[in-house]
XYZ file of C-alpha atoms in Angstrom:
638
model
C 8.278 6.896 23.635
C 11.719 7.739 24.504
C 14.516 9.763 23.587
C 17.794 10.442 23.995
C 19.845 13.611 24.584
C 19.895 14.549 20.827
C 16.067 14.281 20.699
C 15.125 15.625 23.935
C 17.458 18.995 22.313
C 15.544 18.891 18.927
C 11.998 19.055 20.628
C 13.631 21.910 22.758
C 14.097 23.624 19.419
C 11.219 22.922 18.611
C 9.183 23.806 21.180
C 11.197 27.244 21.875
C 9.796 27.997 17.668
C 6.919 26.798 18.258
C 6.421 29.997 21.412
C 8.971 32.430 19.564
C 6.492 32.438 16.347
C 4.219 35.451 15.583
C 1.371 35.368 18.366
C 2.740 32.535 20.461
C 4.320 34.516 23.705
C 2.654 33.724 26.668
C 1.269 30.600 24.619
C 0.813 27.423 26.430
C 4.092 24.574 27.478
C 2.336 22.307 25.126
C 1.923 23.565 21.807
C -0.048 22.285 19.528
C 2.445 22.309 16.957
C 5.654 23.327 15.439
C 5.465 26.671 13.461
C 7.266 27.876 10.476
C 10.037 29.880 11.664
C 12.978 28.481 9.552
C 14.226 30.503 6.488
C 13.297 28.089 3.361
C 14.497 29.963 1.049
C 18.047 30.237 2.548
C 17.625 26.539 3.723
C 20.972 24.085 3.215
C 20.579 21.927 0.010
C 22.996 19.414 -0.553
C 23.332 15.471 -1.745
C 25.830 13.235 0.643
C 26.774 9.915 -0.808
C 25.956 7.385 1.229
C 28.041 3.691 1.216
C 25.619 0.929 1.390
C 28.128 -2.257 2.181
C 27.210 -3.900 -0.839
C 28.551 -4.244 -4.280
C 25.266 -4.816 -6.436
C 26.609 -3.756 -9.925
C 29.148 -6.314 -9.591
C 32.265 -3.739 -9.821
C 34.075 -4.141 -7.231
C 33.237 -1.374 -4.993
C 30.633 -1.293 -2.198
C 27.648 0.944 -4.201
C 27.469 4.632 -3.063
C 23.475 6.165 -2.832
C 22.492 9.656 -3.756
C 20.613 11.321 -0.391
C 19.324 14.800 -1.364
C 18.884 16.806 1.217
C 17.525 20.015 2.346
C 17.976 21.614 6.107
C 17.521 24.773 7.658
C 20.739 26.623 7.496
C 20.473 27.166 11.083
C 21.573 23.384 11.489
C 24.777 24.896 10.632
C 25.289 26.371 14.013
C 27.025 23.980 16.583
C 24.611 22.048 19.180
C 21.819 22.334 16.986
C 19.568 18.851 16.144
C 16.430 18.132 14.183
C 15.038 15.114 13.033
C 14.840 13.581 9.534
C 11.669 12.762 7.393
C 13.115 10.545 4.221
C 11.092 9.388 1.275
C 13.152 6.462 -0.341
C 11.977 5.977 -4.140
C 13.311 4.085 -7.352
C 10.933 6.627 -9.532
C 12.961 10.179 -8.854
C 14.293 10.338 -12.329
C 12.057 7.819 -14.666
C 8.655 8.235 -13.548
C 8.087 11.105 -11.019
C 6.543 11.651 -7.639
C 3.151 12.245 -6.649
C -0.318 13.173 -8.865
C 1.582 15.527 -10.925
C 5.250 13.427 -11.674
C 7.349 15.418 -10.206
C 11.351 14.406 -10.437
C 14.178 15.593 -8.983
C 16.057 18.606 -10.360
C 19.883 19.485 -10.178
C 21.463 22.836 -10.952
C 24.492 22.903 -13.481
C 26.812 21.832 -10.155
C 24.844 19.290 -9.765
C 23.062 21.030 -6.054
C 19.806 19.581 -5.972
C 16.913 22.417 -6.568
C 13.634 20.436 -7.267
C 12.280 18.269 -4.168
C 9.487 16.219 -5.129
C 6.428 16.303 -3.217
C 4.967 19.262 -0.305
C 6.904 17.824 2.378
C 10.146 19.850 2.875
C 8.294 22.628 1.669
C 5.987 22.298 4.327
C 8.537 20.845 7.060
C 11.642 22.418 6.813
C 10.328 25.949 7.761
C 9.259 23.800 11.218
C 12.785 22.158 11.645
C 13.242 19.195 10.568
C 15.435 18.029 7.672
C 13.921 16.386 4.448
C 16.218 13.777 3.166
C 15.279 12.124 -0.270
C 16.953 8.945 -1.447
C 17.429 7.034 -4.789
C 17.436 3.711 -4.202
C 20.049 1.325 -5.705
C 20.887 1.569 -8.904
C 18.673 4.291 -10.018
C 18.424 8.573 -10.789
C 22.110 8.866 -9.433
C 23.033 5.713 -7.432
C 25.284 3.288 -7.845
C 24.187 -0.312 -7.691
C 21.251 -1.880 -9.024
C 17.283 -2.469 -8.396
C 16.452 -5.538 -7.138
C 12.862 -5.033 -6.851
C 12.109 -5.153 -3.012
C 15.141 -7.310 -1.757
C 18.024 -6.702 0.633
C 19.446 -4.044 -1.998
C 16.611 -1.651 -1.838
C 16.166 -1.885 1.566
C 19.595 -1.780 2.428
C 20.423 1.105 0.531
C 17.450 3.557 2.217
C 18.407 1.344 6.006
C 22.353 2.605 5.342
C 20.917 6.432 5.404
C 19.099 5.565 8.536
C 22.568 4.267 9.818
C 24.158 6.938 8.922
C 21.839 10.094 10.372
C 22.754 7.892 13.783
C 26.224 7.804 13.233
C 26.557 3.902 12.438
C 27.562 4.267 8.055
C 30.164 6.322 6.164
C 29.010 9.625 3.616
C 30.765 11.447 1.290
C 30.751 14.274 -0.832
C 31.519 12.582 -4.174
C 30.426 9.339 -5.994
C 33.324 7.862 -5.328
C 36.231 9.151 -3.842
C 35.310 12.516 -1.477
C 35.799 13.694 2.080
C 33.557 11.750 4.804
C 30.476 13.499 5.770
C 28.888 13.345 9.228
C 25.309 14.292 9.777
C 26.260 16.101 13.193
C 22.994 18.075 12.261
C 21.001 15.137 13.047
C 19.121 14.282 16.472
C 19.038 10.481 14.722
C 14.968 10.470 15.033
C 13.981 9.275 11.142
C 10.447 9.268 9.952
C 10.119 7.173 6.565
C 7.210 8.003 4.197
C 6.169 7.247 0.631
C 3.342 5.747 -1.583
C 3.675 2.637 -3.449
C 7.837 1.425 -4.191
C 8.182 4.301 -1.885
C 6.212 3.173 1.260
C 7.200 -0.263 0.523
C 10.158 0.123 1.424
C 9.959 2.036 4.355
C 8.063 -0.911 5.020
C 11.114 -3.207 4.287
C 13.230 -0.837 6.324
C 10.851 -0.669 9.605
C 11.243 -4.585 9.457
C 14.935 -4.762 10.084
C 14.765 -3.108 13.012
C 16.791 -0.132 12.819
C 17.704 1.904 15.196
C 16.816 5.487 15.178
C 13.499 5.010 12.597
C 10.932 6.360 14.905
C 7.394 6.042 12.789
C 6.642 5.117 8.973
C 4.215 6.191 7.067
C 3.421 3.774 4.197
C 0.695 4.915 1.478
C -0.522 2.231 -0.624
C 2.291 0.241 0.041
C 3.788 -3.308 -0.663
C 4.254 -5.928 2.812
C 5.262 -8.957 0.477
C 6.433 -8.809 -3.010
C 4.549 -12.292 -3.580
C 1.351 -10.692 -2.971
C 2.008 -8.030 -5.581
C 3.108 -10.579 -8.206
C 1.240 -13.422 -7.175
C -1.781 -14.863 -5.219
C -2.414 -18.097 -3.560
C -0.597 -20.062 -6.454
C -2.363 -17.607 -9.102
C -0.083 -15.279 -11.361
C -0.882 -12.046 -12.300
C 1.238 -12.641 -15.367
C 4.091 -10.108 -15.004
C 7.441 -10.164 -12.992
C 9.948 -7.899 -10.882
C 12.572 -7.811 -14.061
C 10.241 -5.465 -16.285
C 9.650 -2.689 -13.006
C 13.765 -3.254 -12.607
C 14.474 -2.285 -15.524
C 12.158 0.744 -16.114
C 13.594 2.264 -12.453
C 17.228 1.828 -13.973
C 16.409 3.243 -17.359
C 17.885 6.856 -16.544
C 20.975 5.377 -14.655
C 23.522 5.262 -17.423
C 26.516 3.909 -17.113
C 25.262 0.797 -14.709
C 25.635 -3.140 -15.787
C 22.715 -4.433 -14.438
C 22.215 -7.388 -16.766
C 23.254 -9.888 -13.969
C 20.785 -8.210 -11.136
C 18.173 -8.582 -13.963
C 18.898 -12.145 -14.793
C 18.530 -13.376 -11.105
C 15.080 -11.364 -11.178
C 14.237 -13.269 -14.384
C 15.365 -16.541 -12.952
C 14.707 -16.071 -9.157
C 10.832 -16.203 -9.015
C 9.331 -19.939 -10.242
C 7.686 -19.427 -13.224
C 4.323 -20.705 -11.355
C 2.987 -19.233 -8.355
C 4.821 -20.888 -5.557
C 6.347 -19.342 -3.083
C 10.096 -19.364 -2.335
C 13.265 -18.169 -1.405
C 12.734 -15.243 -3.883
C 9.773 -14.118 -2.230
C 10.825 -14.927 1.335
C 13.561 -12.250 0.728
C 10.762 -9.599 -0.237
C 8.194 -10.649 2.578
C 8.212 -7.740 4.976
C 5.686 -9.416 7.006
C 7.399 -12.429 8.042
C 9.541 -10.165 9.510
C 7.033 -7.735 11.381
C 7.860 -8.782 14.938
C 11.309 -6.575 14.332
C 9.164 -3.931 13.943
C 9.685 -1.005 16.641
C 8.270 2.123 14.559
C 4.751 3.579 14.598
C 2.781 3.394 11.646
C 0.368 5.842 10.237
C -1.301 3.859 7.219
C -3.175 5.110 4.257
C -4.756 2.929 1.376
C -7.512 2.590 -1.017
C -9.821 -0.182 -0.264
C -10.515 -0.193 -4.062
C -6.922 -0.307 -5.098
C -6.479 -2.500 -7.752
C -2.372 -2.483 -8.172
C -1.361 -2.689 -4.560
C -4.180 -4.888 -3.681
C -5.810 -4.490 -0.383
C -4.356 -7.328 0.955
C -1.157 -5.939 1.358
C -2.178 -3.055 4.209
C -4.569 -6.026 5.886
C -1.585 -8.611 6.809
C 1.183 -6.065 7.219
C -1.829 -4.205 10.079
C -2.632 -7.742 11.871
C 1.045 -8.766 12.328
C 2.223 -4.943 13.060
C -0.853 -5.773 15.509
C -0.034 -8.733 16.712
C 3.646 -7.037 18.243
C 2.128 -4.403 19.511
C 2.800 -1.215 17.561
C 1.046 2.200 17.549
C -0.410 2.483 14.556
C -3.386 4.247 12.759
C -5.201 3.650 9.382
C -7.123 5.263 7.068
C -9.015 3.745 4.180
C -10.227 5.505 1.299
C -12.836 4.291 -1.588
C -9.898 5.418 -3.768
C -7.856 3.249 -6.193
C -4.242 3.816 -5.816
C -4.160 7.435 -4.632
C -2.229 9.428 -1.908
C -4.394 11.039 0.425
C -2.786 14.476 0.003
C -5.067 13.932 -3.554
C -8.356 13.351 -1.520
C -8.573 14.818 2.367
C -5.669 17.329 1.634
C -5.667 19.737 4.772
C -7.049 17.040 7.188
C -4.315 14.577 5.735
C -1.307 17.527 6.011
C -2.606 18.629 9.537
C -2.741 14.882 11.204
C 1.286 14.097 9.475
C 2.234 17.388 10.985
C 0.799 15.867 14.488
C 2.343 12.679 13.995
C 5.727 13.446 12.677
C 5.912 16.138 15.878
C 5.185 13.324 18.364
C 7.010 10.691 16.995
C 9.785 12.940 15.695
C 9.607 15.778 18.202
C 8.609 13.882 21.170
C 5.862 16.982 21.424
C 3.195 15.441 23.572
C 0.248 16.471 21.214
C -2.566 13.519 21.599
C -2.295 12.306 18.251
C -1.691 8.729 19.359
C -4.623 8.880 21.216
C -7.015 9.935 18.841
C -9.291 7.106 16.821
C -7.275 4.503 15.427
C -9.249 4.227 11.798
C -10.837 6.566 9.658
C -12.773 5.060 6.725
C -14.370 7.388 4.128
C -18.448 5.587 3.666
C -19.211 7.921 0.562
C -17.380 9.912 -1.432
C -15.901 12.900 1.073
C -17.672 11.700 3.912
C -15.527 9.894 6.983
C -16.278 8.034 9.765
C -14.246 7.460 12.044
C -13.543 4.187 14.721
C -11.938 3.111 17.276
C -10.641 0.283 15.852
C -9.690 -1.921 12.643
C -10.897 -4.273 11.767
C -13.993 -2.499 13.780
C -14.484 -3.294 17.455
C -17.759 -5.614 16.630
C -16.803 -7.111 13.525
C -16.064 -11.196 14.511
C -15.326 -13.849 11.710
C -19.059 -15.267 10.127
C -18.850 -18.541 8.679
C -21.489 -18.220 5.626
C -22.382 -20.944 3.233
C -23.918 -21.055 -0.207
C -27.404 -23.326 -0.112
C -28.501 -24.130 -3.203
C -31.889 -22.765 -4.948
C -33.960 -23.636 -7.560
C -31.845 -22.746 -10.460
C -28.157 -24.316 -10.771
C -25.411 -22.083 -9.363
C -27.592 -20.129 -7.689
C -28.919 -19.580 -3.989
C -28.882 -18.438 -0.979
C -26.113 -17.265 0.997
C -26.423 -18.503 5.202
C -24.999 -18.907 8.300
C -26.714 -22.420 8.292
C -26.168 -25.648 6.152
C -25.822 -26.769 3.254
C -25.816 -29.795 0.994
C -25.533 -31.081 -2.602
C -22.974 -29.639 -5.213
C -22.864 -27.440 -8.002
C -20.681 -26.695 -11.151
C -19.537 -24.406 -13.637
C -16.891 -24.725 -16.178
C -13.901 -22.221 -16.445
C -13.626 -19.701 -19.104
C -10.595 -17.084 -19.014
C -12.413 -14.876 -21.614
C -14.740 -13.575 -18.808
C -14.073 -11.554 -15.233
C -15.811 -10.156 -12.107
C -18.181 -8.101 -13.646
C -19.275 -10.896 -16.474
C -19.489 -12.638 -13.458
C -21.740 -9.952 -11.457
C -23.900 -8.747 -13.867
C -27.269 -10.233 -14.128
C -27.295 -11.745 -10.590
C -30.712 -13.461 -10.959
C -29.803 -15.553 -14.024
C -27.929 -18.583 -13.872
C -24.446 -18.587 -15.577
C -22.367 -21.608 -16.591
C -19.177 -20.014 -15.409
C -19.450 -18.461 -12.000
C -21.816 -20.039 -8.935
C -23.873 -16.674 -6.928
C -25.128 -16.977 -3.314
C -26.793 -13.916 -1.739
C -28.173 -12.642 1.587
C -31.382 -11.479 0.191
C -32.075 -7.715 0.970
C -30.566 -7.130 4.328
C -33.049 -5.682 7.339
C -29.863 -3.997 8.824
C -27.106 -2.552 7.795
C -24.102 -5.018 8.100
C -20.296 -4.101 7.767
C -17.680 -5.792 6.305
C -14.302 -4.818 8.416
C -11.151 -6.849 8.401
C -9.706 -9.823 6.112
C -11.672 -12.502 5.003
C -11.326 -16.484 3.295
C -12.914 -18.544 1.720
C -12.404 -23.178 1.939
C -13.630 -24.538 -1.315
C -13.954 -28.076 -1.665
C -13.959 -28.639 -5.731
C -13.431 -31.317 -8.238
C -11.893 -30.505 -11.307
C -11.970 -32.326 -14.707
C -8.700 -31.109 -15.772
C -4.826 -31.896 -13.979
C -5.070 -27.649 -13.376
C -7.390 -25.364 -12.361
C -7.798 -21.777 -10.691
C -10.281 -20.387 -8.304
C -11.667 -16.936 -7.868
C -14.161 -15.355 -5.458
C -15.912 -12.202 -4.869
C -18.138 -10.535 -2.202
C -20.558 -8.615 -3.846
C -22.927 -6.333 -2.137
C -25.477 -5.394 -4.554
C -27.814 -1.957 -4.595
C -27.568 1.094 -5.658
C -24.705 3.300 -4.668
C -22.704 6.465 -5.424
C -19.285 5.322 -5.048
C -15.272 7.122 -6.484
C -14.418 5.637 -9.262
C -12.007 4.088 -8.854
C -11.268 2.536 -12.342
C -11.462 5.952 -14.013
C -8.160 7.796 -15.127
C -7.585 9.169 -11.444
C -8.818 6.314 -9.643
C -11.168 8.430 -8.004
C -10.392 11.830 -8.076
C -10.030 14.553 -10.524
C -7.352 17.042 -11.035
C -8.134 20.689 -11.572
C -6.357 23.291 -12.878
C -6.318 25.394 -9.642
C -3.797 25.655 -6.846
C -3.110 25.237 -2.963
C 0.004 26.058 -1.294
C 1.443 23.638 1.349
C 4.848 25.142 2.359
C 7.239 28.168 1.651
C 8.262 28.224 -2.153
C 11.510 28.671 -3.647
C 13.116 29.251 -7.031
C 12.369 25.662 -8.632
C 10.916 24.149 -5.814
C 6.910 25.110 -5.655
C 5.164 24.258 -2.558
C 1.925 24.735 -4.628
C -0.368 21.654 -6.114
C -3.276 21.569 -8.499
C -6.438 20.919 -6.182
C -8.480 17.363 -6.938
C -12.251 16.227 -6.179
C -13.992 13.252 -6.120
C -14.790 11.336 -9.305
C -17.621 9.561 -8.830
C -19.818 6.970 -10.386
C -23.468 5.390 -9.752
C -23.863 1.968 -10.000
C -25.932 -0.678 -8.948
C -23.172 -3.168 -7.016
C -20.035 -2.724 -5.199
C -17.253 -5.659 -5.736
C -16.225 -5.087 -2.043
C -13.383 -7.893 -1.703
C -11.956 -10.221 -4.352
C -9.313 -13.128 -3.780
C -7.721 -15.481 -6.298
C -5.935 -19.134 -5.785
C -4.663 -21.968 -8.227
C -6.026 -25.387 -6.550
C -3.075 -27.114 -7.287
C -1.538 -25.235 -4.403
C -3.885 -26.550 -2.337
C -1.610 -28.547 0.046
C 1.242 -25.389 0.565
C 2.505 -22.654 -1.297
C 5.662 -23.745 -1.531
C 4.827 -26.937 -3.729
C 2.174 -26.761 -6.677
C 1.020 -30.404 -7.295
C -0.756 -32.093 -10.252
C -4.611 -32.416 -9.736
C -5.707 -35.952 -10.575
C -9.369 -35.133 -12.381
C -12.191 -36.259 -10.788
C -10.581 -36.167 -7.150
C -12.140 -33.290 -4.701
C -9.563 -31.053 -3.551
C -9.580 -28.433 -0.096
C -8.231 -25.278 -0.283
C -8.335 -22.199 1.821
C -7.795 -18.252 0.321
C -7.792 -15.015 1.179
C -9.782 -12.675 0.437
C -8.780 -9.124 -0.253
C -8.782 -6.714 3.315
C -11.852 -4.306 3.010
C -14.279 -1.858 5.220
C -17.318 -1.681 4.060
C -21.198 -0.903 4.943
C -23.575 -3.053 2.884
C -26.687 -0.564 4.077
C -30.267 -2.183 4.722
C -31.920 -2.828 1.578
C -29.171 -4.190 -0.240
C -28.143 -8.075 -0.358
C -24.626 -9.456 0.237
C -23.307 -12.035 -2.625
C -20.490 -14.598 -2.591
C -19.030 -15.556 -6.288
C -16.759 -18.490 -7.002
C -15.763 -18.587 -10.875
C -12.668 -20.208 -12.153
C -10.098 -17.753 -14.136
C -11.188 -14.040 -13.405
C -10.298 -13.367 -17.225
C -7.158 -10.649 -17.779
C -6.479 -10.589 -14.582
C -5.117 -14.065 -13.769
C -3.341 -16.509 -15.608
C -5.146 -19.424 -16.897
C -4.535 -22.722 -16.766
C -3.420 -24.728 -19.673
C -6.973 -26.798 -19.629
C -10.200 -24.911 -18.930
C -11.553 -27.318 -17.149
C -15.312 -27.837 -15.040
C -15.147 -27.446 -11.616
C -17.817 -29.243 -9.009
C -17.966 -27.342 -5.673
C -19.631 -29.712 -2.723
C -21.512 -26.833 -0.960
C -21.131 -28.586 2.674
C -17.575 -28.177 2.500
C -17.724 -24.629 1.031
C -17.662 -21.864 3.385
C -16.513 -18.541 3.595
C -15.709 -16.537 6.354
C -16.277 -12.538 6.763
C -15.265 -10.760 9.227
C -19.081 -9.268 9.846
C -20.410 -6.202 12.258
C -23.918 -6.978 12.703
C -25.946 -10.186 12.229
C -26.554 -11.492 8.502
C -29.828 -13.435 8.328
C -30.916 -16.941 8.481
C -32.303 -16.054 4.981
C -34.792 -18.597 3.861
C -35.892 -18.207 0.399
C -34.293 -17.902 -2.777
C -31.298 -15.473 -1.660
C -30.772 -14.327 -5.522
C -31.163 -10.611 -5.956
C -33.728 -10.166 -8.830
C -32.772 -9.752 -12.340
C -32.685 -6.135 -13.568
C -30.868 -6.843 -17.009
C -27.709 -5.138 -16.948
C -26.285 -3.420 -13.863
C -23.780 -0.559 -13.532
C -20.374 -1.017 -12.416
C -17.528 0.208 -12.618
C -14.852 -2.032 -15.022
C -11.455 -3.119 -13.319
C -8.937 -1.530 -14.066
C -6.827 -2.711 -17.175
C -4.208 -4.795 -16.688
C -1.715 -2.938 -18.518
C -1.922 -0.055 -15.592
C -0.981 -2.486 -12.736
C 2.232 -3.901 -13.215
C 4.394 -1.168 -11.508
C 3.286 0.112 -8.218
């Protein structure tokens, strides 16, 4: 990549640390790394108010954002440059960073002390500055949250602007001297999990200038997808996470933000304006930052689909990237691969931010944990020999139930809608037919067969009622030690012992409570789930009346996975109707008739599924272990 003059100073720096550190004289021109050779505890920590060009609170001034920051003091010296790493986040004051909540804390003058997180523990003794920002409207910004949209991302893109020169700071709220970050080479990293990495999602799609690489943990790439899917609700909305962000922020009128949050999104699941303002991926061809991406294939709150369609368009424009999928829930990977995780953002932050020439781009481009702590790594995602499979459920000998092929099928089958049950009502019991859910397997597999990209699913149904909603799972069923995922950690546990990532200083601990894997055995694996009302079946944009007893077409997604489904086991397709507390139901169940000729669903498969003739149903073992979804009630802020 290139730099400019600033940058190619700042890697200087960096480079001349890197050799003047204990042990590295004589050392080699490319280091592997930059060392800690910055005073931490001495380090500059200061807040610069940053003017956003908007006016969100309705008062009549452009809003002002709060940008903590925290620099080595040698930045003080004249010709002297580093590069930023900003975390942009809604949650420093009401809810708290990372797995232990940690907020932002101020000394009686109102100097920031507390940073959330390891990172400018960790990074500021190697140069760089750590800049963390409220977004709009919450801790100690003006404005107000507006959930995704041009407020949020504008107010973390105006610190971007102005670390390059291009926006005004101060040192007050309002009023104040202008501030220039003269300390700055311009070269921004943005990282965060969740609101956090969302928007440094939002942010990498505008196209600023000067935002080198983002690094995105289980983060949002459309607001639509978090809210809604396919036409289906999930049956909460952007005004209730809006106002728990700006809960601490007193002294704000956000009642008219929060009205055009109530009254922006339809009420049903179309999509619209609303959403087009919050749909990062629509705009990834602006895209000119790298991405290093992190996510939990079983995350249940930022669903997997999110990190799938934000990776094939980043794709698609041709961005360095790399992935890595966990069988987490919604977890940071500092919380499950800890020193592997801290040593490969140290790599990529000093290439993308340092310009240090360190191979990190060129190492594999995925890293997907099989089992519990254990990796494997690839050279691609989706994987190199994964191609989309058309499969298609043939019907057996009792109703709803058969085999799952790559060949024909024929005839129809029904089952009638009822909200009260979900997936694993669904799953359980896969040899005995069920009047709400149909169940097509493989049969036990000869080979193992991977599951590596984003699948869909066409279902050709009649309904009886004028509304009806879809649902569909890929099931791979056999015994398995897996993380679980729905437990109180999502997957990991948290000790009471500690690690050290960083330099400490009074109030701001570089030290974390160490976590291990939570595990569960059960007997299947829900490996990708997706969810559609029919009545969208002609666009998005336009839900339309069903007329009962007419078949109806429409095509879903299914949730972005990576999975092995090993030899031995069978691979199962489900189509229900309501997938109970986790959708919204219609307003009449009603019974739905699939034609199985124009069913299919496609899976993006590595290895060759079998021409299974037989029954296809794995056999009936009574009830199966699983692991339940996670509530509801957990999901609705991410």
């Amino acid at each position: 990549m290139r730099f400019g003059a600033a940058g190619v100073l700042a890697t200087v720096v960096a480079v001349t640390a890197a050799l003047l550190a204990p042990g590295g004289a004589g050392a080699a021109p490319r280091p592997r790394g930059t060392e800690p050779v910055y005073d931490f505890a001495g380090a500059i920590r200061e807040t610069v108010w940053v003017d956003t060009g908007r006016d969100g609170d309705g008062d009549g001034r452009t809003d002002r954002v709060a940008a903590d920051i925290v620099r080595p003091k040698e930045t003080e010296a004249k010709g002297v440059k580093i590069p930023v790493i900003m975390d942009a986040s809604p949650y420093y004051s009401c809810c708290g960073r990372g797995n232990e909540s940690e907020r932002k804390t101020y000394d009686a003058n109102g100097r920031p002390v507390g940073f959330p997180l390891y990172y400018d523990n960790y990074f500021v003794p190697r140069g760089y500055a750590v800049v963390l920002v409220d977004l709009a409207g919450t801790n100690r910004a003006q404005g107000c949250a507006d959930v995704g949209g041009v407020s949020d991302v504008q107010s973390a893109k105006a610190v971007v602007d102005w670390l390059n020169g291009r926006a005004a700071g101060y040192r007050a709220k309002t009023g104040g001297s202008a501030v220039p970050a003269n300390w700055s080479t311009g070269n921004v990293g943005m990282i965060g999990k969740s609101y956090d990495g969302t928007i440094a999602n939002g942010v990498a799609a505008t196209g600023v200038g000067g935002l080198r690489t983002i690094v995105p943990i289980a983060a949002i790439s459309s607001w639509y997808d978090y809210y809604r899917s396919d036409g289906a609700t999930f049956g909460f909305d952007p005004v209730g996470l809006a106002r728990t962000v700006e809960q601490r922020n007193s002294g704000q009128d956000c009642s008219a933000q929060n009205r055009k949050l109530t009254q922006g999104p339809p009420a049903n699941g179309d999509y619209g304006p609303f959403w087009a303002d919050r749909d990062y991926v629509a705009k990834a061809k602006n895209v000119r930052a790298s991405v290093l991406l992190s996510h939990g294939v079983n995350d249940l709150n930022v669903k997997t689909i999110h990190f799938g369609q934000w990776w094939d368009a980043l794709a698609k424009n041709g961005v360095e990237r790399k992935i890595w999928l966990s069988q987490t829930g919604h977890v940071d990977p500092f919380d499950y691969r800890r020193a592997d995780w801290v040593d490969l953002l140290h790599r990529w932050f000093d290439h993308y931010l340092m310009g240090l020439d360190n191979g990190v781009e060129r190492g594999p481009m995925a890293s997907v944990e099989r089992r519990p702590d254990q990796w494997a790594d690839q050279s691609a995602w989706p994987a190199a020999a994964a191609s989309p499979t058309v499969l298609r459920g043939r019907p057996g000998t009792e109703p709803g139930l058969g085999s799952l092929t790559t060949g024909a099928s024929s005839g129809t089958a029904a089952f009638t809608d009822d909200p009260s049950r979900g997936e694993n009502d669904w799953a359980a019991d896969p040899g005995t037919a069920s009047g709400s859910r149909l169940l097509y397997s493989t049969g036990e597999l000869a080979n193992d067969l991977q599951v590596s990209g984003t699948g869909s699913i066409t279902v050709t149904a009649t309904p009886s009622t004028s509304s009806a909603r879809l649902s569909a799972m890929l099931v791979d069923y056999g015994p398995a030690t897996i993380r679980n995922f729905a437990g109180r950690g999502e997957g990991i546990t948290t000790g009471t012992e500690r690690t050290c990532w960083g330099a400490n200083a009074p109030g701001d601990s570089a030290c974390y409570k160490v976590t291990t894997a939570d595990t569960a055995n059960v007997d299947y694996t829900i490996i990708s789930r997706g969810w559609a009302d029919l009545a969208n079946y002609r666009s998005l944009t336009k839900e339309e009346p069903l007329v009962p007893g007419r078949a109806y077409t429409m095509t879903f997604r299914l949730a972005s996975t990576d999975h092995v489904v090993p030899r031995g086991h069978t691979l199962a397709l489900i189509i229900g109707g309501t997938d109970g507390g986790v959708v919204s139901p219609p307003a009449r169940t009603p019974e739905l008739t699939v034609d199985l000729a124009k069913t299919t669903v496609t899976v993006p498969l590595a290895g060759t599924p079998p021409e299974f003739r037989g029954s296809g149903v794995p056999a009936g073992r009574g009830p199966l272990a699983h692991v339940d979804a996670v509530p509801q009630a957990r999901l609705d802020r991410p």
